[in-house]
mmCIF file of C-alpha atoms and ligand atoms in Angstrom:
data_model
loop_
_atom_site.group_PDB
_atom_site.id
_atom_site.type_symbol
_atom_site.label_atom_id
_atom_site.label_comp_id
_atom_site.label_asym_id
_atom_site.label_seq_id
_atom_site.Cartn_x
_atom_site.Cartn_y
_atom_site.Cartn_z
ATOM 1 C CA MET A 18 6.227 104.215 -67.478
ATOM 2 C CA ARG A 19 3.589 104.253 -65.098
ATOM 3 C CA ASP A 20 4.379 101.589 -62.684
ATOM 4 C CA LEU A 21 1.707 98.986 -62.188
ATOM 5 C CA MET A 22 3.220 96.225 -60.694
ATOM 6 C CA ALA A 23 1.336 94.462 -57.820
ATOM 7 C CA ASP A 24 3.019 95.214 -54.105
ATOM 8 C CA ARG A 25 3.000 91.234 -54.114
ATOM 9 C CA LEU A 26 5.580 91.386 -57.487
ATOM 10 C CA ARG A 27 7.839 93.771 -55.650
ATOM 11 C CA PRO A 28 10.215 92.415 -54.035
ATOM 12 C CA TYR A 29 11.626 90.355 -56.936
ATOM 13 C CA GLY A 30 13.330 91.596 -59.465
ATOM 14 C CA ALA A 31 13.813 90.176 -63.291
ATOM 15 C CA SER A 32 15.240 86.449 -63.425
ATOM 16 C CA ILE A 33 18.988 86.147 -63.000
ATOM 17 C CA PHE A 34 18.824 83.836 -66.092
ATOM 18 C CA ALA A 35 17.236 85.987 -68.216
ATOM 19 C CA THR A 36 18.815 89.431 -66.838
ATOM 20 C CA ILE A 37 22.649 87.229 -67.800
ATOM 21 C CA GLY A 38 21.445 86.141 -71.345
ATOM 22 C CA GLN A 39 20.477 89.292 -72.164
ATOM 23 C CA LYS A 40 23.799 90.966 -71.142
ATOM 24 C CA ALA A 41 25.266 87.899 -73.356
ATOM 25 C CA ILE A 42 24.173 88.733 -76.115
ATOM 26 C CA GLN A 43 24.177 92.607 -75.618
ATOM 27 C CA HIS A 44 27.987 91.428 -75.202
ATOM 28 C CA GLN A 45 28.432 89.065 -77.700
ATOM 29 C CA SER A 46 30.056 86.522 -75.000
ATOM 30 C CA VAL A 47 30.128 83.192 -74.691
ATOM 31 C CA ASN A 48 26.967 82.138 -73.021
ATOM 32 C CA LEU A 49 27.977 79.578 -70.489
ATOM 33 C CA GLY A 50 25.128 81.134 -68.155
ATOM 34 C CA GLN A 51 21.416 79.784 -68.741
ATOM 35 C CA GLY A 52 21.597 76.371 -68.645
ATOM 36 C CA PHE A 53 20.095 74.884 -71.840
ATOM 37 C CA PRO A 54 22.244 73.029 -74.157
ATOM 38 C CA ASP A 55 23.282 74.792 -77.719
ATOM 39 C CA PHE A 56 23.702 71.822 -79.417
ATOM 40 C CA ASP A 57 20.247 70.098 -81.080
ATOM 41 C CA CYS A 58 18.315 67.506 -80.088
ATOM 42 C CA PRO A 59 18.284 64.306 -81.828
ATOM 43 C CA ASP A 60 16.284 64.579 -85.157
ATOM 44 C CA TYR A 61 13.799 61.843 -84.581
ATOM 45 C CA LEU A 62 12.646 63.931 -82.064
ATOM 46 C CA LYS A 63 12.060 66.740 -84.603
ATOM 47 C CA GLN A 64 10.285 64.273 -86.861
ATOM 48 C CA ALA A 65 7.767 63.048 -84.305
ATOM 49 C CA ALA A 66 7.048 67.059 -83.802
ATOM 50 C CA THR A 67 6.322 67.763 -86.940
ATOM 51 C CA ASP A 68 4.769 64.625 -87.431
ATOM 52 C CA ALA A 69 1.967 65.068 -84.575
ATOM 53 C CA MET A 70 1.381 67.956 -86.628
ATOM 54 C CA ALA A 71 1.264 66.594 -89.998
ATOM 55 C CA ALA A 72 -1.722 64.162 -88.258
ATOM 56 C CA GLY A 73 -3.710 66.953 -86.853
ATOM 57 C CA HIS A 74 -3.162 66.769 -83.295
ATOM 58 C CA ASN A 75 -3.443 70.688 -83.396
ATOM 59 C CA GLN A 76 -6.103 71.946 -80.917
ATOM 60 C CA TYR A 77 -6.473 71.989 -77.247
ATOM 61 C CA ALA A 78 -4.929 69.157 -75.334
ATOM 62 C CA PRO A 79 -7.038 67.106 -72.385
ATOM 63 C CA PRO A 80 -6.043 69.593 -69.445
ATOM 64 C CA HIS A 81 -3.907 66.700 -67.897
ATOM 65 C CA GLY A 82 -2.388 65.798 -70.589
ATOM 66 C CA VAL A 83 -2.357 63.723 -73.401
ATOM 67 C CA GLU A 84 -3.499 59.980 -73.040
ATOM 68 C CA PRO A 85 -0.377 58.323 -74.404
ATOM 69 C CA LEU A 86 2.242 60.970 -72.560
ATOM 70 C CA ARG A 87 0.637 60.027 -69.181
ATOM 71 C CA ARG A 88 0.532 56.635 -70.103
ATOM 72 C CA GLU A 89 4.390 56.235 -71.091
ATOM 73 C CA LEU A 90 5.095 58.134 -67.672
ATOM 74 C CA ALA A 91 3.308 56.088 -65.891
ATOM 75 C CA ASP A 92 5.231 52.740 -67.459
ATOM 76 C CA PHE A 93 8.876 55.111 -66.999
ATOM 77 C CA TYR A 94 8.168 55.317 -62.970
ATOM 78 C CA GLN A 95 7.560 51.944 -62.655
ATOM 79 C CA ARG A 96 10.614 50.443 -64.743
ATOM 80 C CA GLN A 97 12.835 53.008 -63.815
ATOM 81 C CA TYR A 98 11.592 53.461 -59.701
ATOM 82 C CA GLY A 99 9.565 50.439 -59.297
ATOM 83 C CA LEU A 100 6.097 53.242 -58.465
ATOM 84 C CA SER A 101 2.481 52.639 -59.997
ATOM 85 C CA TYR A 102 0.828 55.777 -61.156
ATOM 86 C CA ASP A 103 -2.467 56.110 -62.299
ATOM 87 C CA PRO A 104 -2.757 58.328 -65.411
ATOM 88 C CA GLN A 105 -6.085 59.458 -64.591
ATOM 89 C CA THR A 106 -6.143 60.373 -61.463
ATOM 90 C CA GLU A 107 -2.164 61.078 -60.314
ATOM 91 C CA ILE A 108 -0.298 62.318 -63.496
ATOM 92 C CA THR A 109 -0.354 65.835 -64.267
ATOM 93 C CA VAL A 110 1.756 67.417 -67.578
ATOM 94 C CA GLN A 111 2.495 70.979 -67.454
ATOM 95 C CA VAL A 112 4.282 73.698 -69.638
ATOM 96 C CA GLY A 113 7.457 72.947 -67.967
ATOM 97 C CA SER A 114 8.871 72.083 -64.372
ATOM 98 C CA THR A 115 8.374 75.415 -63.768
ATOM 99 C CA GLN A 116 4.332 75.590 -64.517
ATOM 100 C CA ALA A 117 4.218 72.089 -62.314
ATOM 101 C CA MET A 118 6.057 74.069 -59.133
ATOM 102 C CA PHE A 119 3.749 77.012 -59.402
ATOM 103 C CA SER A 120 0.857 75.023 -59.648
ATOM 104 C CA THR A 121 1.648 72.330 -56.869
ATOM 105 C CA LEU A 122 3.166 75.146 -54.497
ATOM 106 C CA SER A 123 0.145 77.600 -55.070
ATOM 107 C CA ALA A 124 -2.538 74.798 -54.949
ATOM 108 C CA LEU A 125 -1.244 74.064 -51.769
ATOM 109 C CA THR A 126 -0.100 76.464 -49.390
ATOM 110 C CA ASN A 127 -2.167 78.582 -47.149
ATOM 111 C CA PRO A 128 -1.173 81.411 -45.294
ATOM 112 C CA GLY A 129 1.329 80.533 -42.860
ATOM 113 C CA ASP A 130 2.553 77.290 -43.542
ATOM 114 C CA GLU A 131 6.350 76.941 -44.072
ATOM 115 C CA TRP A 132 8.159 75.192 -46.694
ATOM 116 C CA ILE A 133 11.883 74.341 -46.017
ATOM 117 C CA VAL A 134 14.266 74.960 -48.739
ATOM 118 C CA PHE A 135 17.825 73.866 -49.500
ATOM 119 C CA GLU A 136 19.909 77.386 -50.109
ATOM 120 C CA PRO A 137 21.317 77.736 -52.594
ATOM 121 C CA THR A 138 17.851 77.505 -53.732
ATOM 122 C CA TYR A 139 16.779 77.409 -57.187
ATOM 123 C CA ASP A 140 14.959 80.508 -58.505
ATOM 124 C CA THR A 141 11.120 80.223 -58.749
ATOM 125 C CA TYR A 142 10.329 78.299 -55.075
ATOM 126 C CA VAL A 143 10.091 81.292 -52.885
ATOM 127 C CA PRO A 144 8.830 83.800 -54.443
ATOM 128 C CA ILE A 145 5.778 81.388 -55.291
ATOM 129 C CA ILE A 146 5.525 80.268 -51.348
ATOM 130 C CA GLU A 147 5.527 84.265 -50.313
ATOM 131 C CA MET A 148 3.260 85.333 -52.958
ATOM 132 C CA PHE A 149 0.629 82.470 -51.377
ATOM 133 C CA GLY A 150 1.101 83.762 -48.295
ATOM 134 C CA GLY A 151 3.664 81.136 -46.899
ATOM 135 C CA LYS A 152 7.141 81.644 -45.283
ATOM 136 C CA ALA A 153 10.009 79.613 -46.881
ATOM 137 C CA VAL A 154 12.847 78.148 -43.878
ATOM 138 C CA PRO A 155 16.417 77.821 -45.956
ATOM 139 C CA VAL A 156 18.606 75.267 -44.652
ATOM 140 C CA VAL A 157 21.523 76.075 -45.931
ATOM 141 C CA LEU A 158 23.877 73.385 -48.064
ATOM 142 C CA HIS A 159 27.578 73.657 -46.752
ATOM 143 C CA PRO A 160 30.489 74.583 -49.227
ATOM 144 C CA PRO A 161 32.497 72.891 -49.944
ATOM 145 C CA THR A 162 30.547 69.685 -50.177
ATOM 146 C CA PHE A 163 26.860 71.211 -50.151
ATOM 147 C CA ALA A 164 25.869 68.601 -47.573
ATOM 148 C CA PHE A 165 23.547 69.436 -45.463
ATOM 149 C CA ASP A 166 23.229 69.471 -41.239
ATOM 150 C CA PRO A 167 21.025 66.881 -40.442
ATOM 151 C CA GLU A 168 20.680 68.745 -36.811
ATOM 152 C CA GLU A 169 19.899 71.999 -38.586
ATOM 153 C CA LEU A 170 17.271 70.317 -40.806
ATOM 154 C CA LYS A 171 15.779 68.588 -38.181
ATOM 155 C CA ARG A 172 15.296 72.122 -36.267
ATOM 156 C CA ALA A 173 13.479 73.942 -39.496
ATOM 157 C CA PHE A 174 10.461 71.054 -38.888
ATOM 158 C CA THR A 175 7.857 73.135 -36.994
ATOM 159 C CA ASN A 176 4.512 72.503 -36.130
ATOM 160 C CA LYS A 177 3.509 75.136 -39.147
ATOM 161 C CA THR A 178 5.512 73.011 -41.742
ATOM 162 C CA ARG A 179 3.678 72.214 -44.678
ATOM 163 C CA GLY A 180 6.819 70.377 -46.431
ATOM 164 C CA ILE A 181 9.868 70.167 -47.942
ATOM 165 C CA ILE A 182 11.345 71.135 -51.902
ATOM 166 C CA VAL A 183 14.113 68.894 -52.778
ATOM 167 C CA ASN A 184 16.344 69.139 -55.799
ATOM 168 C CA THR A 185 18.247 66.598 -56.483
ATOM 169 C CA PRO A 186 19.997 66.445 -58.493
ATOM 170 C CA HIS A 187 20.678 70.248 -57.694
ATOM 171 C CA ASN A 188 20.959 73.204 -59.459
ATOM 172 C CA PRO A 189 23.381 75.313 -58.963
ATOM 173 C CA THR A 190 25.586 72.987 -56.555
ATOM 174 C CA GLY A 191 25.871 69.548 -58.969
ATOM 175 C CA ARG A 192 25.227 67.898 -55.592
ATOM 176 C CA VAL A 193 23.059 63.947 -55.640
ATOM 177 C CA PHE A 194 21.786 63.958 -51.961
ATOM 178 C CA SER A 195 22.895 60.761 -51.143
ATOM 179 C CA HIS A 196 20.659 57.288 -49.908
ATOM 180 C CA GLU A 197 21.380 58.288 -46.377
ATOM 181 C CA GLU A 198 20.477 62.156 -46.665
ATOM 182 C CA MET A 199 16.991 61.042 -48.953
ATOM 183 C CA THR A 200 16.235 58.725 -45.984
ATOM 184 C CA GLN A 201 16.843 61.444 -42.985
ATOM 185 C CA ILE A 202 14.453 63.906 -45.002
ATOM 186 C CA ALA A 203 11.996 61.417 -45.735
ATOM 187 C CA ASP A 204 11.839 60.247 -42.018
ATOM 188 C CA LEU A 205 11.809 64.406 -40.751
ATOM 189 C CA CYS A 206 8.614 64.365 -43.240
ATOM 190 C CA GLN A 207 6.602 61.378 -41.505
ATOM 191 C CA THR A 208 8.101 62.149 -38.221
ATOM 192 C CA ASN A 209 6.363 65.121 -38.855
ATOM 193 C CA ASP A 210 3.912 64.787 -41.227
ATOM 194 C CA CYS A 211 4.753 66.957 -43.929
ATOM 195 C CA LEU A 212 4.715 67.181 -47.702
ATOM 196 C CA ALA A 213 7.927 66.390 -50.090
ATOM 197 C CA VAL A 214 7.938 68.326 -53.425
ATOM 198 C CA THR A 215 10.901 67.487 -55.517
ATOM 199 C CA ASP A 216 12.213 68.640 -58.601
ATOM 200 C CA GLU A 217 14.433 65.743 -60.157
ATOM 201 C CA VAL A 218 14.659 67.435 -63.841
ATOM 202 C CA TYR A 219 18.199 66.637 -63.523
ATOM 203 C CA GLU A 220 17.440 63.113 -62.904
ATOM 204 C CA HIS A 221 18.940 61.189 -65.735
ATOM 205 C CA LEU A 222 21.932 63.383 -65.373
ATOM 206 C CA VAL A 223 24.230 61.715 -63.219
ATOM 207 C CA PHE A 224 27.759 61.296 -63.433
ATOM 208 C CA GLU A 225 28.294 60.137 -60.063
ATOM 209 C CA GLY A 226 26.232 58.225 -57.314
ATOM 210 C CA GLN A 227 22.623 57.501 -57.853
ATOM 211 C CA HIS A 228 19.509 59.628 -58.144
ATOM 212 C CA ILE A 229 17.173 58.565 -55.920
ATOM 213 C CA ALA A 230 13.414 59.627 -56.473
ATOM 214 C CA MET A 231 12.168 60.614 -53.160
ATOM 215 C CA ALA A 232 8.857 58.576 -53.679
ATOM 216 C CA SER A 233 10.526 55.353 -53.896
ATOM 217 C CA LEU A 234 11.910 55.607 -50.460
ATOM 218 C CA PRO A 235 8.999 53.360 -47.781
ATOM 219 C CA GLY A 236 6.317 55.872 -46.518
ATOM 220 C CA MET A 237 6.918 58.529 -48.885
ATOM 221 C CA ARG A 238 4.768 58.047 -52.319
ATOM 222 C CA GLU A 239 1.878 58.926 -50.394
ATOM 223 C CA ARG A 240 2.822 62.525 -49.342
ATOM 224 C CA THR A 241 5.272 62.930 -52.519
ATOM 225 C CA ILE A 242 4.610 65.468 -55.257
ATOM 226 C CA THR A 243 7.322 64.726 -58.110
ATOM 227 C CA ILE A 244 7.737 67.054 -60.154
ATOM 228 C CA SER A 245 10.465 66.662 -63.730
ATOM 229 C CA SER A 246 10.279 67.566 -67.377
ATOM 230 C CA LEU A 247 12.320 66.818 -70.391
ATOM 231 C CA ALA A 248 13.681 69.679 -70.772
ATOM 232 C CA LYS A 249 17.255 68.581 -69.676
ATOM 233 C CA THR A 250 16.407 64.781 -70.518
ATOM 234 C CA PHE A 251 16.446 65.063 -74.257
ATOM 235 C CA SER A 252 17.883 68.922 -74.955
ATOM 236 C CA ILE A 253 14.356 70.379 -75.710
ATOM 237 C CA THR A 254 14.357 73.299 -73.060
ATOM 238 C CA GLY A 255 12.232 75.354 -75.539
ATOM 239 C CA TRP A 256 9.322 72.565 -75.739
ATOM 240 C CA LYS A 257 8.253 73.141 -71.859
ATOM 241 C CA ILE A 258 7.082 69.968 -71.560
ATOM 242 C CA GLY A 259 6.805 68.872 -67.497
ATOM 243 C CA TYR A 260 4.738 66.977 -65.315
ATOM 244 C CA CYS A 261 3.769 66.490 -61.672
ATOM 245 C CA LEU A 262 3.369 62.935 -59.941
ATOM 246 C CA ALA A 263 1.136 62.905 -56.865
ATOM 247 C CA PRO A 264 -1.320 61.448 -55.145
ATOM 248 C CA PRO A 265 -5.263 61.950 -55.600
ATOM 249 C CA ALA A 266 -5.856 64.566 -53.280
ATOM 250 C CA ALA A 267 -2.834 66.490 -54.304
ATOM 251 C CA THR A 268 -3.374 65.959 -57.829
ATOM 252 C CA LEU A 269 -6.628 67.403 -57.179
ATOM 253 C CA ALA A 270 -5.429 70.592 -55.915
ATOM 254 C CA ILE A 271 -3.220 70.744 -58.523
ATOM 255 C CA ARG A 272 -4.843 70.450 -61.499
ATOM 256 C CA ARG A 273 -7.613 72.930 -60.034
ATOM 257 C CA MET A 274 -5.084 75.608 -60.270
ATOM 258 C CA HIS A 275 -3.583 74.063 -63.544
ATOM 259 C CA GLN A 276 -6.937 74.678 -65.352
ATOM 260 C CA PHE A 277 -6.626 78.279 -64.293
ATOM 261 C CA ILE A 278 -2.829 78.962 -65.407
ATOM 262 C CA ALA A 279 -2.353 76.724 -68.862
ATOM 263 C CA PHE A 280 -5.635 74.964 -68.849
ATOM 264 C CA ALA A 281 -3.479 72.536 -71.229
ATOM 265 C CA VAL A 282 -0.107 72.358 -73.193
ATOM 266 C CA ALA A 283 1.330 72.109 -76.492
ATOM 267 C CA THR A 284 -0.760 69.369 -77.979
ATOM 268 C CA PRO A 285 2.009 68.199 -81.115
ATOM 269 C CA PHE A 286 4.893 68.287 -78.232
ATOM 270 C CA GLN A 287 2.932 65.739 -76.135
ATOM 271 C CA TYR A 288 2.982 63.077 -78.346
ATOM 272 C CA ALA A 289 5.913 63.638 -79.517
ATOM 273 C CA ALA A 290 7.085 63.318 -75.696
ATOM 274 C CA ALA A 291 5.287 60.190 -75.750
ATOM 275 C CA GLN A 292 7.758 59.230 -78.457
ATOM 276 C CA ALA A 293 10.937 60.626 -76.849
ATOM 277 C CA ILE A 294 9.861 58.994 -73.443
ATOM 278 C CA ARG A 295 9.764 55.484 -75.144
ATOM 279 C CA HIS A 296 13.091 55.929 -77.114
ATOM 280 C CA MET A 297 14.703 56.915 -74.362
ATOM 281 C CA ASP A 298 17.452 54.311 -73.911
ATOM 282 C CA GLN A 299 18.831 55.525 -77.174
ATOM 283 C CA VAL A 300 18.531 59.358 -76.880
ATOM 284 C CA LEU A 301 20.264 59.261 -73.133
ATOM 285 C CA PRO A 302 23.298 56.776 -72.805
ATOM 286 C CA PRO A 303 25.430 58.903 -75.761
ATOM 287 C CA LEU A 304 24.491 62.356 -74.046
ATOM 288 C CA VAL A 305 25.289 61.507 -71.020
ATOM 289 C CA ALA A 306 28.227 60.159 -72.153
ATOM 290 C CA ASP A 307 29.318 63.459 -74.051
ATOM 291 C CA LEU A 308 28.127 65.511 -70.948
ATOM 292 C CA ALA A 309 30.391 63.166 -68.687
ATOM 293 C CA ALA A 310 33.548 64.181 -70.961
ATOM 294 C CA LYS A 311 32.846 67.120 -70.888
ATOM 295 C CA ARG A 312 31.935 67.723 -66.675
ATOM 296 C CA LEU A 313 35.959 66.203 -66.506
ATOM 297 C CA ALA A 314 37.786 67.612 -69.242
ATOM 298 C CA PHE A 315 36.294 71.017 -68.581
ATOM 299 C CA GLY A 316 36.826 70.979 -64.789
ATOM 300 C CA GLN A 317 40.295 69.918 -65.320
ATOM 301 C CA ALA A 318 40.619 73.698 -67.997
ATOM 302 C CA LEU A 319 39.477 75.188 -65.398
ATOM 303 C CA ARG A 320 41.698 73.850 -62.396
ATOM 304 C CA ASP A 321 44.827 74.700 -64.885
ATOM 305 C CA LEU A 322 43.015 78.305 -64.916
ATOM 306 C CA GLY A 323 43.526 78.803 -60.753
ATOM 307 C CA PHE A 324 39.849 78.027 -60.668
ATOM 308 C CA SER A 325 38.922 75.544 -57.341
ATOM 309 C CA VAL A 326 36.216 73.551 -58.599
ATOM 310 C CA LEU A 327 34.313 70.436 -57.172
ATOM 311 C CA ASP A 328 33.388 67.815 -60.116
ATOM 312 C CA PRO A 329 29.131 67.777 -59.621
ATOM 313 C CA GLN A 330 27.621 64.230 -59.310
ATOM 314 C CA GLY A 331 24.960 65.207 -61.758
ATOM 315 C CA THR A 332 23.260 68.506 -63.386
ATOM 316 C CA PHE A 333 25.333 70.319 -65.811
ATOM 317 C CA PHE A 334 26.627 72.854 -64.261
ATOM 318 C CA ILE A 335 30.082 73.316 -62.757
ATOM 319 C CA LEU A 336 30.976 75.439 -59.653
ATOM 320 C CA ALA A 337 33.545 77.671 -59.814
ATOM 321 C CA ASP A 338 35.208 78.875 -56.669
ATOM 322 C CA PHE A 339 37.442 81.913 -57.873
ATOM 323 C CA ARG A 340 39.436 83.522 -55.226
ATOM 324 C CA ALA A 341 42.054 82.866 -56.525
ATOM 325 C CA TRP A 342 41.281 85.169 -59.694
ATOM 326 C CA SER A 343 39.439 88.011 -57.624
ATOM 327 C CA ALA A 344 38.818 89.280 -54.453
ATOM 328 C CA LYS A 345 35.358 90.988 -55.537
ATOM 329 C CA LYS A 346 32.029 89.634 -54.964
ATOM 330 C CA ASP A 347 30.343 87.205 -57.452
ATOM 331 C CA VAL A 348 27.866 89.213 -59.272
ATOM 332 C CA ASP A 349 30.635 91.751 -59.492
ATOM 333 C CA PHE A 350 32.788 89.353 -60.668
ATOM 334 C CA VAL A 351 30.420 87.504 -63.027
ATOM 335 C CA LEU A 352 29.739 91.360 -64.888
ATOM 336 C CA GLU A 353 33.265 91.889 -65.546
ATOM 337 C CA LEU A 354 33.622 88.481 -67.094
ATOM 338 C CA ILE A 355 31.316 89.018 -69.228
ATOM 339 C CA GLU A 356 32.113 93.214 -70.003
ATOM 340 C CA GLY A 357 35.396 92.379 -69.861
ATOM 341 C CA PRO A 358 37.939 91.030 -72.227
ATOM 342 C CA ALA A 359 37.068 87.083 -71.396
ATOM 343 C CA GLY A 360 33.825 88.074 -72.962
ATOM 344 C CA VAL A 361 32.204 84.796 -70.948
ATOM 345 C CA ALA A 362 28.554 84.773 -69.507
ATOM 346 C CA SER A 363 28.081 82.806 -66.084
ATOM 347 C CA ILE A 364 25.566 82.937 -63.032
ATOM 348 C CA PRO A 365 26.617 84.216 -59.575
ATOM 349 C CA ILE A 366 25.647 81.865 -57.024
ATOM 350 C CA SER A 367 24.614 84.108 -53.939
ATOM 351 C CA VAL A 368 21.660 85.587 -55.802
ATOM 352 C CA PHE A 369 20.104 81.752 -54.957
ATOM 353 C CA TYR A 370 20.314 82.902 -51.068
ATOM 354 C CA GLY A 371 17.407 84.558 -49.260
ATOM 355 C CA ALA A 372 19.347 86.743 -47.313
ATOM 356 C CA ALA A 373 23.155 88.092 -47.787
ATOM 357 C CA ASP A 374 24.557 86.992 -44.571
ATOM 358 C CA ARG A 375 24.172 83.423 -45.985
ATOM 359 C CA ALA A 376 25.418 83.620 -49.259
ATOM 360 C CA PRO A 377 29.092 82.885 -50.094
ATOM 361 C CA SER A 378 30.167 85.367 -52.453
ATOM 362 C CA GLN A 379 33.074 83.120 -54.142
ATOM 363 C CA PHE A 380 31.685 81.113 -56.680
ATOM 364 C CA ILE A 381 30.429 81.332 -60.125
ATOM 365 C CA ARG A 382 28.336 78.415 -62.078
ATOM 366 C CA PHE A 383 29.613 77.521 -65.513
ATOM 367 C CA CYS A 384 26.754 75.394 -67.817
ATOM 368 C CA PHE A 385 28.440 72.744 -69.646
ATOM 369 C CA ALA A 386 25.981 71.456 -72.079
ATOM 370 C CA LYS A 387 27.514 73.110 -74.864
ATOM 371 C CA LYS A 388 29.572 72.674 -78.175
ATOM 372 C CA GLU A 389 32.914 71.745 -77.737
ATOM 373 C CA SER A 390 33.417 74.796 -79.740
ATOM 374 C CA THR A 391 31.870 76.859 -77.222
ATOM 375 C CA LEU A 392 33.430 75.254 -74.505
ATOM 376 C CA GLN A 393 36.869 76.453 -76.066
ATOM 377 C CA ALA A 394 35.788 79.837 -76.828
ATOM 378 C CA GLY A 395 34.824 80.218 -72.926
ATOM 379 C CA LEU A 396 38.282 78.882 -71.967
ATOM 380 C CA ALA A 397 39.827 80.945 -74.976
ATOM 381 C CA GLY A 398 37.741 84.170 -73.253
ATOM 382 C CA LEU A 399 39.374 83.167 -69.244
ATOM 383 C CA LYS A 400 42.970 82.577 -70.690
ATOM 384 C CA ARG A 401 42.649 86.043 -72.370
ATOM 385 C CA TYR A 402 41.508 87.730 -69.389
ATOM 386 C CA GLN A 403 44.349 86.427 -67.237
ATOM 387 C CA GLY A 404 46.579 87.553 -69.924
ATOM 388 C CA VAL A 405 45.708 91.138 -69.902
ATOM 389 C CA ARG A 406 45.393 90.919 -65.784
ATOM 390 C CA ALA A 407 48.930 89.682 -65.537
HETATM 391 N N1 LIG B 23 14.185 73.009 -61.975
HETATM 392 C C1 LIG B 23 15.868 73.036 -62.057
HETATM 393 C C2 LIG B 23 16.638 73.232 -60.801
HETATM 394 C C3 LIG B 23 15.986 73.882 -62.846
HETATM 395 O O1 LIG B 23 17.314 73.881 -63.350
HETATM 396 C C4 LIG B 23 15.512 74.120 -64.378
HETATM 397 C C5 LIG B 23 15.641 74.877 -65.548
HETATM 398 N N2 LIG B 23 16.077 73.988 -66.392
HETATM 399 C C6 LIG B 23 13.783 74.436 -64.250
HETATM 400 C C7 LIG B 23 13.310 73.661 -62.793
HETATM 401 C C8 LIG B 23 12.944 74.835 -64.856
HETATM 402 O O2 LIG B 23 12.954 73.645 -65.692
HETATM 403 P P1 LIG B 23 11.776 73.563 -67.261
HETATM 404 O O3 LIG B 23 12.013 74.096 -67.901
HETATM 405 O O4 LIG B 23 10.850 72.085 -67.173
HETATM 406 O O5 LIG B 23 10.413 74.159 -66.747
HETATM 407 N N1 LIG B 24 16.873 76.381 -64.976
HETATM 408 C C1 LIG B 24 18.042 76.774 -66.001
HETATM 409 C C2 LIG B 24 19.092 77.210 -65.186
HETATM 410 O O1 LIG B 24 19.054 77.120 -64.151
HETATM 411 C C3 LIG B 24 16.937 78.285 -66.226
HETATM 412 C C4 LIG B 24 15.908 77.878 -66.768
HETATM 413 C C5 LIG B 24 15.099 79.784 -66.880
HETATM 414 O O2 LIG B 24 15.852 80.236 -67.221
HETATM 415 N N2 LIG B 24 14.431 79.797 -66.408
HETATM 416 O O3 LIG B 24 20.527 77.890 -65.826
#
């Protein structure tokens, strides 16, 4: 095959989620890797999407998103976080939070700009920054609690810092940044006159502590780009409805980029997304209760099997320290679990670090947003592996 890839893309491999997902299919393993629920979304959402199509909402949406959705989002941010956003000039619907992040970072990065990222870092941020001539500056979250060292964070800011990316609740560690941590970040942003770009896709999946929206902290609304998505909140990862909220100057830049990437987002799903947000109070409590129970039960089951596990404060991921099981590196251990007698897919954590010498190699991530039968099949596979080794 002729190699056609542009130079700027060469440093980056295939997504770990796609790679592991493919291997899971190939080996027919229980897929606790990629973060998506294997149970269905509520029926009324499916109905809302088909209703929107039946009502003729099948042509291009306005580039910024259909008005009912932007209005619902504005109402939600007011209700939930006491934040007031203008749907006309400050809210932009995009193809998932993935596109919202791409539009944002690409629209706001000049060559030489630095963005601070917490490591482990969700896989899309650094490639976007680098492809647009910026530099990612890592600040490590230290195991076992995955808190950052405030002094290390302070030192990461330079006169080239454009901003910081804050993902809370944090994938893959399950950390929910505390009010104190968020305030420390906010203070540094203000002292250094920097932006904050947030990834809050797990904002509703919180089991301990409280989700703090960066934009709600004093002085931060004007320098924060808030990114989120309906994927995890409503178990609709396939709809790819995400959005960003940002002051007009940032929104102008983001929309300029968005018009060249997607121009507009799937129309009927936007109408259905507006319904979803309107009925959030009905959908969310049962989902969070179900995940909360699975989080504890699955965590305990992993402990019973000899893993060392810190219960996540949020998200639907759980990190397992597998040193009592194997001295292998995480990537090799993950492959052994998929291909061997366990038949279970998980995600290695070292891939979320920019340099091997900073990456721990003893953690794998399981997704517990799965049917009980899937989780039990996964645990049975892990027991089988133990039996084979014993
Ligand atoms: N950010 C984080 C931290 C995620 O875990 C994910 C995957 N759910 C995304 C962004 C992508 O979300 P979306 O499907 O809305 O693009
Ligand atoms: N966010 C999901 C995860 O962490 C994956 C989404 C994707 O595959 N891009 O597992």
